[in-house]
Structures are given as C-alpha cells and as structure tokens.
Short mmCIF file of C-alpha atoms and ligand atoms in Angstrom, two decimals:
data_model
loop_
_atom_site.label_atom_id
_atom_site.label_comp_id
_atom_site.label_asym_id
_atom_site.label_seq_id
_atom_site.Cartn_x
_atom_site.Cartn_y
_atom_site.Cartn_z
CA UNK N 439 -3.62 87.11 -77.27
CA UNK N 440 -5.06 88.96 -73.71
CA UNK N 441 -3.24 91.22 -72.19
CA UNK N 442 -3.59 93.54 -69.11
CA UNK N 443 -2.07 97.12 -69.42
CA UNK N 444 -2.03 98.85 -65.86
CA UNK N 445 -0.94 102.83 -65.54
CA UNK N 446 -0.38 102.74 -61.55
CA UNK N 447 0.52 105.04 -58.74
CA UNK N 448 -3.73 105.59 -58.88
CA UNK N 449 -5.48 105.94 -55.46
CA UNK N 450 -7.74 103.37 -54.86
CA UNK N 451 -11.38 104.62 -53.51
CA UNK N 452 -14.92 103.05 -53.47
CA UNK N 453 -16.42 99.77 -52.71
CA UNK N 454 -15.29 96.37 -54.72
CA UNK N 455 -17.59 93.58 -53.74
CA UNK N 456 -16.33 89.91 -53.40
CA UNK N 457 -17.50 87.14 -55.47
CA UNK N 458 -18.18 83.61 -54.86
CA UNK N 459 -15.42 81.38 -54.29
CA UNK N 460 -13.37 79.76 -57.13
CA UNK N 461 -12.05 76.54 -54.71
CA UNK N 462 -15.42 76.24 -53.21
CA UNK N 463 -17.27 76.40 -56.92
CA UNK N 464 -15.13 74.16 -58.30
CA UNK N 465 -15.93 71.53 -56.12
CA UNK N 466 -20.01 72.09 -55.73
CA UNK N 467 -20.34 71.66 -59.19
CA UNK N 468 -19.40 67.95 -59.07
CA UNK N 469 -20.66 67.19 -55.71
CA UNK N 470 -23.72 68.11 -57.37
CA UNK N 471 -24.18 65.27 -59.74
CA UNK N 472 -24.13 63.21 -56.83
CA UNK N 473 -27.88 64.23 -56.53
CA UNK N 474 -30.74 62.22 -58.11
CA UNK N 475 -32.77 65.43 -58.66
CA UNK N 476 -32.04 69.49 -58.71
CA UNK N 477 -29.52 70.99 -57.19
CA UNK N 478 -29.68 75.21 -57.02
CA UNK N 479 -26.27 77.32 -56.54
CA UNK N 480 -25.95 81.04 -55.43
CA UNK N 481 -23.00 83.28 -55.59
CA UNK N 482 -21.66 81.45 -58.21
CA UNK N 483 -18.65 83.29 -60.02
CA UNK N 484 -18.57 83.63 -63.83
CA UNK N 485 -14.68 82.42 -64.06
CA UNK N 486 -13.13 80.59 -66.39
CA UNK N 487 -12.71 77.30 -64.18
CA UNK N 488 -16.59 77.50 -63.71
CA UNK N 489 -16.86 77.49 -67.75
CA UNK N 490 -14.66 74.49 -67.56
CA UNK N 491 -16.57 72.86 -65.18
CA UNK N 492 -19.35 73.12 -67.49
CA UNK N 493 -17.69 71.75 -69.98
CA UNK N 494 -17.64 68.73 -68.85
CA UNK N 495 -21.60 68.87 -67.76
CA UNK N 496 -22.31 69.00 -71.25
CA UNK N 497 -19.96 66.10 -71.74
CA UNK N 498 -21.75 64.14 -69.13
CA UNK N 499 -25.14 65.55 -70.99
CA UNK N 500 -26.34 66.71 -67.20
CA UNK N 501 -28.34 69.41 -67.81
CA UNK N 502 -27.61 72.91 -66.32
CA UNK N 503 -29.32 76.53 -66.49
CA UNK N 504 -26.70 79.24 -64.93
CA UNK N 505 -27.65 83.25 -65.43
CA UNK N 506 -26.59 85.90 -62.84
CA UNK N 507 -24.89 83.75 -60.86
CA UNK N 508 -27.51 80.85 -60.34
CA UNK N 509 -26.84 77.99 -61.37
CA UNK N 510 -29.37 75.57 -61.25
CA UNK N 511 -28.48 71.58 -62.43
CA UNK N 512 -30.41 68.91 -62.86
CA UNK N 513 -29.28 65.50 -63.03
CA UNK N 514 -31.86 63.31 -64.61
CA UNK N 515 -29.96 62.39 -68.36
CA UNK N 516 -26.56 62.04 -66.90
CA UNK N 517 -24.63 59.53 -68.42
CA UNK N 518 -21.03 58.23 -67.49
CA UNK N 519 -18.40 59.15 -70.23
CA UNK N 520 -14.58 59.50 -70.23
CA UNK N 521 -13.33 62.63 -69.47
CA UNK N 522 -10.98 63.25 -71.72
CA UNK N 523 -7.51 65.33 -71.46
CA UNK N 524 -8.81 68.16 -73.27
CA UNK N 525 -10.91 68.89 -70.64
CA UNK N 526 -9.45 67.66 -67.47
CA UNK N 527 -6.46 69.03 -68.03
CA UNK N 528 -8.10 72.90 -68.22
CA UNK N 529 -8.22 72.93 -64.18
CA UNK N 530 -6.67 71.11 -61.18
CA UNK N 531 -10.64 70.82 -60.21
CA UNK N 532 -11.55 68.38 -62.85
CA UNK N 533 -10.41 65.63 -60.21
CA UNK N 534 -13.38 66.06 -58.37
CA UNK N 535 -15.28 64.13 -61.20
CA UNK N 536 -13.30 61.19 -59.66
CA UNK N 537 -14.84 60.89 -56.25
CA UNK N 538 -18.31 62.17 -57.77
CA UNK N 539 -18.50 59.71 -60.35
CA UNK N 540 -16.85 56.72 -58.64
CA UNK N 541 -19.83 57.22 -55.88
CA UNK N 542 -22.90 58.08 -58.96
CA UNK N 543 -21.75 55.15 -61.50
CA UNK N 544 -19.16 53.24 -59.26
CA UNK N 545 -16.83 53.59 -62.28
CA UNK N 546 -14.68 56.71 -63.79
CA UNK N 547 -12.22 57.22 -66.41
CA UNK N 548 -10.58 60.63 -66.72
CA UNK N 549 -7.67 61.80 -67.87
CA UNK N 550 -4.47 63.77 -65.15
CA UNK N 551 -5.83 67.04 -63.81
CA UNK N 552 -4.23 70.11 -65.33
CA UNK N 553 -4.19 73.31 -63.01
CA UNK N 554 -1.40 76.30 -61.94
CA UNK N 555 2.53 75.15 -62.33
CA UNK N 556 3.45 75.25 -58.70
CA UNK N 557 4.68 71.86 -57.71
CA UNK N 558 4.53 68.30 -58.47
CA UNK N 559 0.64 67.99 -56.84
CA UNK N 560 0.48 64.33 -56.95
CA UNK N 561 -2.73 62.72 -56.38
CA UNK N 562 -1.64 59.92 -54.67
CA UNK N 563 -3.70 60.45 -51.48
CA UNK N 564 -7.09 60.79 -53.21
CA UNK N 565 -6.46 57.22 -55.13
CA UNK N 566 -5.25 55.96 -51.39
CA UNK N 567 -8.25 56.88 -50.29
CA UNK N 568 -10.34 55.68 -53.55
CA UNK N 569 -8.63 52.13 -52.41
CA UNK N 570 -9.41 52.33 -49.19
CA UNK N 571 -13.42 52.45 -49.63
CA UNK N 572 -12.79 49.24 -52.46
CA UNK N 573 -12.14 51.18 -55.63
CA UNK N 574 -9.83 49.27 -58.29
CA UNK N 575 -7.29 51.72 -59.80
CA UNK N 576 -5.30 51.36 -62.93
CA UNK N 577 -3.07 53.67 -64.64
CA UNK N 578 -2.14 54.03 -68.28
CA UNK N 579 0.06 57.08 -68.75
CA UNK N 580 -2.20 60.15 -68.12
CA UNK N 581 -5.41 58.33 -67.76
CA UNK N 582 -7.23 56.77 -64.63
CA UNK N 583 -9.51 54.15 -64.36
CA UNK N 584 -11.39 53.80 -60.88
CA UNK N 585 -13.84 50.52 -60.95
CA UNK N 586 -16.17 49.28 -57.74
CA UNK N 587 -18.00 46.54 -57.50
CA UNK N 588 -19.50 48.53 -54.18
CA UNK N 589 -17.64 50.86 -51.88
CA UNK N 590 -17.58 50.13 -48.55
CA UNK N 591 -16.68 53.08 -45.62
CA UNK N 592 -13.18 53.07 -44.05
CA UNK N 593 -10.80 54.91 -42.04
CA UNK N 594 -8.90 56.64 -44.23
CA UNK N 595 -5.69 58.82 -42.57
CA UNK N 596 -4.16 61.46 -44.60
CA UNK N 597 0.16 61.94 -44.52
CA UNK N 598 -1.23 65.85 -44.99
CA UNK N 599 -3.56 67.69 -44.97
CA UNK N 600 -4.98 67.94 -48.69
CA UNK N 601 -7.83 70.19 -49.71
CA UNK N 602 -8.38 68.08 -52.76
CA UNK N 603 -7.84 64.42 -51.07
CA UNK N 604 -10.00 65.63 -47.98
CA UNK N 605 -13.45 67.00 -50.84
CA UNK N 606 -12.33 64.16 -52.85
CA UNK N 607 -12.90 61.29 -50.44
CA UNK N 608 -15.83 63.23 -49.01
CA UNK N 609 -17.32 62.89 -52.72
CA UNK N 610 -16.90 59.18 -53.14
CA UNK N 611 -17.68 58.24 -49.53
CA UNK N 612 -21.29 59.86 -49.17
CA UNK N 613 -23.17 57.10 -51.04
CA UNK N 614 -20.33 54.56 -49.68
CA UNK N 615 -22.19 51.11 -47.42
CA UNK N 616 -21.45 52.33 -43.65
CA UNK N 617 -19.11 54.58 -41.77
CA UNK N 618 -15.91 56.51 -43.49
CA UNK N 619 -13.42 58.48 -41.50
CA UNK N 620 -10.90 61.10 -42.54
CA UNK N 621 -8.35 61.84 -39.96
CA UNK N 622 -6.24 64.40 -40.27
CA UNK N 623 -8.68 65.84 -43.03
CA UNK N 624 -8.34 69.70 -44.40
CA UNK N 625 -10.33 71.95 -42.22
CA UNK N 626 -10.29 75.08 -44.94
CA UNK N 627 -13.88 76.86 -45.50
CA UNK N 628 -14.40 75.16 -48.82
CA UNK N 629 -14.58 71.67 -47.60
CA UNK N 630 -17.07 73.29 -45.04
CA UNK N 631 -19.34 74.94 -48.23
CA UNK N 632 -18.96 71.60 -50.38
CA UNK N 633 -20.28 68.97 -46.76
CA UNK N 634 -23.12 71.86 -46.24
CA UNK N 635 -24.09 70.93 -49.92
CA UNK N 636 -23.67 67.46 -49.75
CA UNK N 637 -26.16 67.61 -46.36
CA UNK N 638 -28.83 69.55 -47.52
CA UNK N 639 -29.28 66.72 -50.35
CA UNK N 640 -29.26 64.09 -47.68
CA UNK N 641 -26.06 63.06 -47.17
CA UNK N 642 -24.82 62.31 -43.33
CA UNK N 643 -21.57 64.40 -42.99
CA UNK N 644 -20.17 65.46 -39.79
CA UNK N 645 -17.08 66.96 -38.27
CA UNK N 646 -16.22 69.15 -41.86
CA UNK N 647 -14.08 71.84 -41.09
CA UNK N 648 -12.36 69.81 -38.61
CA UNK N 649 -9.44 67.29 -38.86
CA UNK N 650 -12.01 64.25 -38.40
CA UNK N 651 -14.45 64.36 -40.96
CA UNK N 652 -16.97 61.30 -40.04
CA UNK N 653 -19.41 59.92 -43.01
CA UNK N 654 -22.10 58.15 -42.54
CA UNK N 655 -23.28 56.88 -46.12
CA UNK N 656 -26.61 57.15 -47.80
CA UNK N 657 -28.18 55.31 -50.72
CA UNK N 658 -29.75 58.43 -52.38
CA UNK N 659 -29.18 62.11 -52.77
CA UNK N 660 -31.90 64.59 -53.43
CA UNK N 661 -32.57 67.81 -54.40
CA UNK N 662 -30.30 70.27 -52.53
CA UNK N 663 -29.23 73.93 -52.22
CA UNK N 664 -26.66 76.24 -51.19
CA UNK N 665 -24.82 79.71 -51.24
CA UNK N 666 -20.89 80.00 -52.60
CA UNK N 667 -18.80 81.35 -49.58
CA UNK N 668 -17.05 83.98 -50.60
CA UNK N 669 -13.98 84.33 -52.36
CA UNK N 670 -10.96 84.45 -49.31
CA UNK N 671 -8.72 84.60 -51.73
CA UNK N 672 -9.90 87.64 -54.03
CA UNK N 673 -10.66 89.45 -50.76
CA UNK N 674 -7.33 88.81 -49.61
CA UNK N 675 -5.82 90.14 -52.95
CA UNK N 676 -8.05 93.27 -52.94
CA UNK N 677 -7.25 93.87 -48.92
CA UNK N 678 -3.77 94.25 -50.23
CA UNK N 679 -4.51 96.34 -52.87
CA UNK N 680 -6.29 98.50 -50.52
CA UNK N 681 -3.04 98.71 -48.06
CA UNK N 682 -0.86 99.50 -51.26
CA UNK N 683 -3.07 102.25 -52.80
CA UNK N 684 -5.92 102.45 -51.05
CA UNK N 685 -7.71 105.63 -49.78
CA UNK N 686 -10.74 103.99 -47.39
CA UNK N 687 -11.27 101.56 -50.01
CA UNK N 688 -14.03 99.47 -48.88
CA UNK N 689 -13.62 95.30 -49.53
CA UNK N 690 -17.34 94.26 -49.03
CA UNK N 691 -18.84 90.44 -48.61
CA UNK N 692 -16.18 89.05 -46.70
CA UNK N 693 -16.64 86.41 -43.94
CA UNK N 694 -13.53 87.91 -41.81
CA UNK N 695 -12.73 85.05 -39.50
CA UNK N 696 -11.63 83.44 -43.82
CA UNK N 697 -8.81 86.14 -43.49
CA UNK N 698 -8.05 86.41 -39.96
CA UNK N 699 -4.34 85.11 -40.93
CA UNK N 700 -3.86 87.66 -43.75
CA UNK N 701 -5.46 91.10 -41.41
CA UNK N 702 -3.35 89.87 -38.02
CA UNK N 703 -0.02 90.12 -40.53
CA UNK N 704 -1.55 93.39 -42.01
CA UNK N 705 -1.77 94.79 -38.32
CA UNK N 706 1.57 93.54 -37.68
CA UNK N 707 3.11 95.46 -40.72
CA UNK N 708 1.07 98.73 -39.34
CA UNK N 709 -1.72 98.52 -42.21
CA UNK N 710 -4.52 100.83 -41.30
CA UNK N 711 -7.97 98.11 -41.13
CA UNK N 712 -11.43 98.92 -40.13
CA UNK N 713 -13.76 96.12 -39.90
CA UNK N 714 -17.24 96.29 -39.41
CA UNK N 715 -19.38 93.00 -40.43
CA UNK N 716 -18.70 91.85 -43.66
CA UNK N 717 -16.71 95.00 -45.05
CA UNK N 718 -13.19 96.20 -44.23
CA UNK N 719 -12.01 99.54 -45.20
CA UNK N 720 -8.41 100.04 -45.62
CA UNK N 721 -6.21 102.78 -46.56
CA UNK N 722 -2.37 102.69 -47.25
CA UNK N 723 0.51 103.58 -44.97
CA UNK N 724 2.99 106.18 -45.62
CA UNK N 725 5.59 103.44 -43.70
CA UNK N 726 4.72 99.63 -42.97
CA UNK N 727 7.36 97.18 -41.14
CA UNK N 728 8.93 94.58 -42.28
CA UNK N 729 7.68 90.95 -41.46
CA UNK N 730 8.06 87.65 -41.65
CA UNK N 731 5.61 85.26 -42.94
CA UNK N 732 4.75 81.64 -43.48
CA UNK N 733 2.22 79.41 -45.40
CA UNK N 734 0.52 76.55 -43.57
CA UNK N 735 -3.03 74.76 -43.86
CA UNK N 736 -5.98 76.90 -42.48
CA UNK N 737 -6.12 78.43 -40.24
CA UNK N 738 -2.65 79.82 -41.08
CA UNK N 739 -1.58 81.81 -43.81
CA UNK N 740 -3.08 80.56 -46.97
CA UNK N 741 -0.46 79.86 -49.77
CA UNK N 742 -3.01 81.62 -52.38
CA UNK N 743 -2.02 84.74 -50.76
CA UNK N 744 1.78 84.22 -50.32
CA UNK N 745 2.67 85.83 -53.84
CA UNK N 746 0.45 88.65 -53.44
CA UNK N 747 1.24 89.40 -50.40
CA UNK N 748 4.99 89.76 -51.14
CA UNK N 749 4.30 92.87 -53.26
CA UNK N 750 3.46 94.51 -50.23
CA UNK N 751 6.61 93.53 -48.65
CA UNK N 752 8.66 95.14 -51.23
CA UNK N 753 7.04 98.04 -50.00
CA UNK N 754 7.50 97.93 -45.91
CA UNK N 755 11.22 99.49 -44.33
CA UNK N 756 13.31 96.58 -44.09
CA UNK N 757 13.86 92.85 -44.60
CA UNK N 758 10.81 90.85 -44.57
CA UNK N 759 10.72 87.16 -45.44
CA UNK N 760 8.43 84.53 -47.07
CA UNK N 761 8.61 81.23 -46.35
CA UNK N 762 5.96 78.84 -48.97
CA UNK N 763 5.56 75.83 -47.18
CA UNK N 764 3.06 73.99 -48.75
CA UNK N 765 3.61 74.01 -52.69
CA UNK N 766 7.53 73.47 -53.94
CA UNK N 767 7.31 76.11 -56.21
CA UNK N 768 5.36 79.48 -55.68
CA UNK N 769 7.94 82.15 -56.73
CA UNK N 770 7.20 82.43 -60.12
CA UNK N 771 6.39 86.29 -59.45
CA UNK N 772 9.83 86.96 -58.23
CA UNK N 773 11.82 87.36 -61.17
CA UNK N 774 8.67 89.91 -62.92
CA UNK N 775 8.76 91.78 -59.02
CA UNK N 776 12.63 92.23 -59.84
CA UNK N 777 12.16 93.24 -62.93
CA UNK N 778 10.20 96.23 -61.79
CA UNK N 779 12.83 97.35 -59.19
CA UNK N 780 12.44 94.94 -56.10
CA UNK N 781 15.24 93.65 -54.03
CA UNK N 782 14.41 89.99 -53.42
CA UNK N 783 16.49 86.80 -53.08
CA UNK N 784 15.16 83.69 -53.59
CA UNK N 785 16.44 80.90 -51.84
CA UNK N 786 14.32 76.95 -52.45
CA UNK N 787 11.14 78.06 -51.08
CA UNK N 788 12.54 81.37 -49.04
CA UNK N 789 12.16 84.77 -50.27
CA UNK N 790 13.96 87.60 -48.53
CA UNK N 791 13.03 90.62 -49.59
CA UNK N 792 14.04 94.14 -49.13
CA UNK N 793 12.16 97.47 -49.34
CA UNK N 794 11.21 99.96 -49.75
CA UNK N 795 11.39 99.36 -53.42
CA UNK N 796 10.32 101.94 -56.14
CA UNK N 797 8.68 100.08 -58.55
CA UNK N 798 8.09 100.78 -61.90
CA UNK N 799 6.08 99.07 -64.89
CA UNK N 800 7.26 96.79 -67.48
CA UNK N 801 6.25 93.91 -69.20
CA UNK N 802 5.72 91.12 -67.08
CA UNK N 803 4.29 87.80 -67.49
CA UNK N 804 1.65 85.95 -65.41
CA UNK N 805 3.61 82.27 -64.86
CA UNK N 806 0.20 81.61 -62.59
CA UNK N 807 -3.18 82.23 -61.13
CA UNK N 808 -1.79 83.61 -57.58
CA UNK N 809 1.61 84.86 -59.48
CA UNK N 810 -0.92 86.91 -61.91
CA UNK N 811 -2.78 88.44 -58.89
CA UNK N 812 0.81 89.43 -57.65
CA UNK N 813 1.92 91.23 -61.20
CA UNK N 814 -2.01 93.21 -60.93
CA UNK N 815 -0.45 94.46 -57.12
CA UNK N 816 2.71 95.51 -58.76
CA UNK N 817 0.78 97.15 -61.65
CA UNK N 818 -1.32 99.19 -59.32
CA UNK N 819 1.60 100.49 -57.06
CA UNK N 820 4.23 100.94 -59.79
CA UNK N 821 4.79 104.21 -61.60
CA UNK N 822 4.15 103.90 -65.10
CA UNK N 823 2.51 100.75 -67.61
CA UNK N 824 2.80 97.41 -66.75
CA UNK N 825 2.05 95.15 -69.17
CA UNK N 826 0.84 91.50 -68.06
CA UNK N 827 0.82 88.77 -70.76
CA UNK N 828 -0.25 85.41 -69.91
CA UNK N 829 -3.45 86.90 -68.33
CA UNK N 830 -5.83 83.63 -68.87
CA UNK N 831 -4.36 82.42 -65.16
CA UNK N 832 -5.60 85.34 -63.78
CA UNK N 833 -9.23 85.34 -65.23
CA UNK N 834 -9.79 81.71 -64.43
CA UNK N 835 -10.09 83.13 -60.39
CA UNK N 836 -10.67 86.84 -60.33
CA UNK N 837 -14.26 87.38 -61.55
CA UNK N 838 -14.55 90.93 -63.34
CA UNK N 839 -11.43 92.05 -62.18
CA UNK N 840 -10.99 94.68 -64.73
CA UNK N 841 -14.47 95.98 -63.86
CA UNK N 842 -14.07 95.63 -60.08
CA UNK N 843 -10.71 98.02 -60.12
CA UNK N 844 -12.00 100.29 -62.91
CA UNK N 845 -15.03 100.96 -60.12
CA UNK N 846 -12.78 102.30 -57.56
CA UNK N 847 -10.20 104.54 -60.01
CA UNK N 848 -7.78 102.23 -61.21
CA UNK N 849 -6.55 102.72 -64.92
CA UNK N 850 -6.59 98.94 -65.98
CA UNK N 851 -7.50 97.34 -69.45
CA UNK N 852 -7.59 94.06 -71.26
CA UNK N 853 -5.77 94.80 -74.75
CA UNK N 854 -6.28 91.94 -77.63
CA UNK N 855 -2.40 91.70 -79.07
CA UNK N 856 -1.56 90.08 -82.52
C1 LIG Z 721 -6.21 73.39 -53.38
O1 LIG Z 721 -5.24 72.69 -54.16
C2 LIG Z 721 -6.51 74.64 -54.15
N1 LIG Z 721 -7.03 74.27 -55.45
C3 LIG Z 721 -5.26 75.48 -54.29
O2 LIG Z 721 -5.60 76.69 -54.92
C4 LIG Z 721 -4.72 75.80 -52.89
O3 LIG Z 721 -3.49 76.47 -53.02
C5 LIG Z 721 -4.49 74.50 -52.11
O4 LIG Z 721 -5.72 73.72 -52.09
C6 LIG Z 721 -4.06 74.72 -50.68
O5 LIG Z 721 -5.02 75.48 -50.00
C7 LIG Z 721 -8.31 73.97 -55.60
O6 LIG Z 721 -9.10 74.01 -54.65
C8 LIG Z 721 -8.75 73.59 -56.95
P1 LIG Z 721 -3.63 70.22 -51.56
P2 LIG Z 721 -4.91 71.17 -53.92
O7 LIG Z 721 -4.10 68.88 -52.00
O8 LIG Z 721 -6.17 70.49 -53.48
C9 LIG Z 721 0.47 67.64 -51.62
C10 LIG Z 721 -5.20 78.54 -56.31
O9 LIG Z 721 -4.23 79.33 -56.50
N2 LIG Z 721 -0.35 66.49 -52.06
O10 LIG Z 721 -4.11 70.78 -50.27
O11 LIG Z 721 -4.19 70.66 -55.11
C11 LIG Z 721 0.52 68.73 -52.69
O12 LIG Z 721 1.49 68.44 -53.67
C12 LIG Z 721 -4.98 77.06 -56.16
O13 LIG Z 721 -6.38 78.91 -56.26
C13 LIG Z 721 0.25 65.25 -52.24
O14 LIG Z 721 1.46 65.08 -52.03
O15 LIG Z 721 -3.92 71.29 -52.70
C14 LIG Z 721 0.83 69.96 -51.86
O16 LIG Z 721 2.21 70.01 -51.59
C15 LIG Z 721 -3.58 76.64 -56.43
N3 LIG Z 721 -0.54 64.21 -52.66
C16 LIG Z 721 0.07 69.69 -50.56
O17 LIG Z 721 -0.16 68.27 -50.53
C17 LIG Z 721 -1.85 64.34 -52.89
O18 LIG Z 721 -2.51 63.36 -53.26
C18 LIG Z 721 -1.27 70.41 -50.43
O19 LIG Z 721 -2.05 70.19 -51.60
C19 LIG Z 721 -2.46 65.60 -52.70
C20 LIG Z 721 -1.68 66.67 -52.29
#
C-alpha cells in the first residue's frame, strides 16, 4: 500500500508546469477509435485513468504507441469486444466506449462505469440520448447492451447539463444519418477539446462549447490530430497551493479564461495574483476574507475545485461557506480537514466553515480524487506530517505530483506501507 507523507509549513517557490487534462484525455482516447486511420495526441498526461484507458485499447486490440506524452493510435485491427467490469469499472470515463462504439460497430456491451464516490451519477441521460438516435438498450444488472440497426440524428434535450451525456451523445451522433441536436448541452472546455478532435478527422460539429451543440453526421472519419487542453483542474489545485504557501510561485501552461471562476473568488478573498499569458504567480496572504462560494456548470465554479478550495477557507478570518451543487456528496474531506484542527459544519451539501484554523498533520485518508487533492492542501499548510492513505485517487488525476511539489520546496514522498 501507497502512501503520501507531507512535512508542511514549507514555502512554496519556483515554477510547476500544468499537464494535459485528465477529463479532456479521457474522452479523446475513445473519440479516437471513431477514426478509420491514425489519430496523433499531444499533452497527453501519464495518469492512471490514461493507463486505464489503454487498457481497454488492448482489449479492443487497437493498436497504440504513447512515449513522452504522444500518443499516437491507429485503428486498423480494432475489433468489437465486451468490456468487461474489471475494466470499466477502473474510471467513470470508460462510458465513453458507449457512444464511440455504438457509432464504429453500431453495437456495445460494457459493463457500469466505476469512477470517484460522490453521488449516485446515473447515466440515464446518455442512454436517453442513445434512444433517441435509434439505439436498443437492455439492462442486465451491471451490464449494458446498446444495439442499432442504423442511427438516425435527433433532437436530443438534456434535464442538465451533463459533461458525460453532452461528449457521450457527441460520440455516437458524428457518424449518425442526418442532423443531431443537443440543447441545453455542457459548454465546459473539454467538450470543446474532444468536437476539435472529432473535426479535424472529418466530422461536422458545430456550436461545442455552447448549450446547442448541432451535428451534422458523416459516413467516415480519418486521420486526425490534436493538443490536450490543459489541466483546469490541477492548475486550480496548485493556484491554491500557491495562495496557501506560496512565495511568487509561478503556475505555468494555463489557459486563464479555464479558471476565471476560481482567480475572481481568489481576488475576492484578497489572494495576491499576477497573470501574465499563460502563467500566474501567486504568493500567500498574511490575512484573506472569508467568502462564500458555490458550484455550478462552467462557467461557474467548477465542483473539481470545491474541496480544495475549502482548505483555503479554513484559513481566511471568518465564516466562509460552500455550497456543492452539482454532485450529492463532495464532503468527504471534511471530517480528515477536522481532524487536523478545522472548524467546519457540514450541513446536506453546505459547509460552513470557520477560520483561521491552525492545522496540524495527521493521518488522513483520501475518500476521492478531488477530496485527495484537498488532504495534499492541508498537508502543505499544516505544521507537522500528514499522512495520506488511499493515495491511488489522487494519482489517477495529478500527473507527477510528487515531482511537481518536490520542484518548488515542498517535503512530500510516496512511502510503500506493509
Ligand atoms: C464529469 O463527470 C467529470 N468526469 C467530473 O470530474 C466533473 O466533476 C463533472 O463532469 C462536472 O464537471 C469526467 O469527465 C470523467 P455530469 P460526469 O454528467 O460527466 C447528474 C473529477 O473529480 N447526471 O456533468 O459524471 C449527475 O449525477 C471528476 O475529475 C444524471 O442525473 O458529470 C450529476 O449530479 C469527478 N444523469 C450531474 O448530472 C446522467 O445521465 C452532473 O454530472 C448524467 C449526469
């Protein structure tokens, strides 16, 4: 067993350097098979979920070359197999090999997706939409079976505004006989990244990135090419490490209007930002004030950032409060944050939490991805060892992390335990 053993109350100084990101990868590998030929990949992060991903590449024998963050696949021996629980259940992302293959072999059978504990996360509006375009569905326990004769374009309207549902129906709609809509689609950056993909192989994709995605569908994809946007959500997390610790810490590779949300509640708390291009240098606060702040669908506050933001709230003079709006439960964190000395109630999906709060390392445990980030914050601004188990959450989405905060002076290891 991992785990990560932090000695904190260490300035933070230096340059870390974003990586590609994690919910735009996950999603460009299986758009990707869509293609009849090779498709090339930049920026790609060496994660675990990418590894996954993978995984089930080799099940599908496509054939794949990835070294220093290329990844290069070709699609000429795929075959159509079941995807079986071992592997879809490894990452939420696995889904994606629903629209994909329901569009490549007009049939798929894959097991429930697996992915953080933060909710119910039905799929029910990604087989809605499967439905919609002609796909027959039928459910035994865990597994799916999607079968077409041919799909056929539709308007498809979504209750809310799912990331997954929204790249999903993308995926099986691009080779789909004429004209899909998506109203009241996701407009985050990934869906942008995966529809840039998806066009540079041919397919006829308009409107991504806002909330009426219009399809226009092709009979064949080609070769295609893109670059990973980078990783909002590891920027985000190192931003706040930077206004916890930092000492002009330098977060590099950013695309800033990705974490507009996250800087304008920064500024609000008093968190001293520079940004110039695609770097922002940040340095902490002797004082920050309290705020209040609440997830939403892009362009409001992402609810990737919710947990680790609220480390920094246990740091600001006052009562600030979190408000998750989007998953039912994303305070895993809270009780670990306690543990180390912060004054937060939880009520349903509120967090009120009071600081400033001394906190100090213990052993904590990383209940998921975003919760995991959260316990690294902690780590870095508590006095004395925290101890994270759990840790595999964290390294499916934080490429090099270990590296990354070694580079700029934090004391941070991964220990092997019996
Ligand atoms: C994606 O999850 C991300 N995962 C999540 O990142 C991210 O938190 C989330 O989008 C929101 O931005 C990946 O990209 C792999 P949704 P997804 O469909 O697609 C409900 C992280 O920490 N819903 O937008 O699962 C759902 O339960 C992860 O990196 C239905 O009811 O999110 C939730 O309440 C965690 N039925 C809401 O919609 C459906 O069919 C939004 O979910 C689909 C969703």
């Amino acid at each position: 067993m991992k785990q990560l053993v932090i000695n904190g109350n260490k300035e933070l100084k230096g340059e870390i350097k974003i990586s590609g990101a994690k919910n735009s990868i996950v999603a460009l590998i299986p758009a990707a098979i869509l293609s009849d030929d090779k498709v090339s990949l930049y920026n790609v992060p060496n994660i675990s979920d990418t590894k996954a991903l993978l995984d089930i590449l080799d099940l599908l024998n496509c054939e794949y070359k990835y070294d220093n963050e290329a990844l290069e696949i070709n699609t000429k021996k795929i075959k159509n197999k079941v995807i079986e629980e071992e592997l879809s259940k490894k990452l939420r992302a696995s889904y994606y090999f629903m629209g994909a293959l329901l569009a490549k072999f007009k049939q798929v059978e894959i097991y429930f997706p697996g992915g953080c504990n933060i909710g119910s996360r039905p799929i029910d509006f990604h087989i809605k939409g499967f439905e919609k375009l002609g796909a027959e569905v039928t459910i035994d326990g865990n597994k799916y079976t999607f079968k077409a004769k041919k799909l056929k374009g539709a308007n498809i309207y979504l209750d809310f505004a799912s990331v997954g549902a929204t790249i999903n129906i993308m995926l099986a709609a691009v080779k789909a006989e004429g004209k899909t809509t998506i109203s009241n689609a996701a407009k985050e950056p990934e869906i942008v990244n995966v529809a840039t993909l998806l066009n540079s192989m041919g397919a006829k994709i308009s409107g991504a990135g806002t909330s009426e995605i219009k399809i226009e569908g092709v009979n064949h994809l080609s070769a295609g090419v893109i670059d990973v946007i980078p990783d909002r959500i590891e920027a985000g997390t190192y931003i706040i490490a930077g206004a916890l610790v930092g000492n002009k810490l330098r977060i590099s590779g950013i695309i800033e209007e990705h974490v507009e949300a996250l800087l304008s509640k920064l500024k609000e708390m008093g968190v001293k930002l520079e940004c110039t291009g695609d770097s922002i240098v940040i340095s902490k606060s002797k004082r920050y004030k309290p705020i209040n702040i609440k997830t939403l669908v892009f362009p409001g506050f992402v609810t990737d950032l919710g947990q680790p933001v609220s480390v920094l709230l246990t740091q600001a003079d006052g009562m600030s409060i979190f408000e998750e709006t989007i998953f039912e439960n994303r305070m895993g964190h809270v009780k670990y944050l306690q543990k180390m000395g912060a004054n937060i109630r939880v009520n349903d999906r509120t967090a009120i939490i009071i600081g400033p709060a001394h906190l100090k390392g213990k052993e904590v445990v990383a209940t998921d991805l975003r919760a995991g980030a959260a316990m690294v914050l902690a780590g870095l601004v508590a006095k004395g060892t925290t101890t994270i188990n759990n840790i595999e959450h964290i390294l499916r989405g934080y490429e090099n992390i270990v590296e990354k905060l070694q580079n700029v002076g934090a004391d941070i290891k991964i220990v092997e335990v019996e």
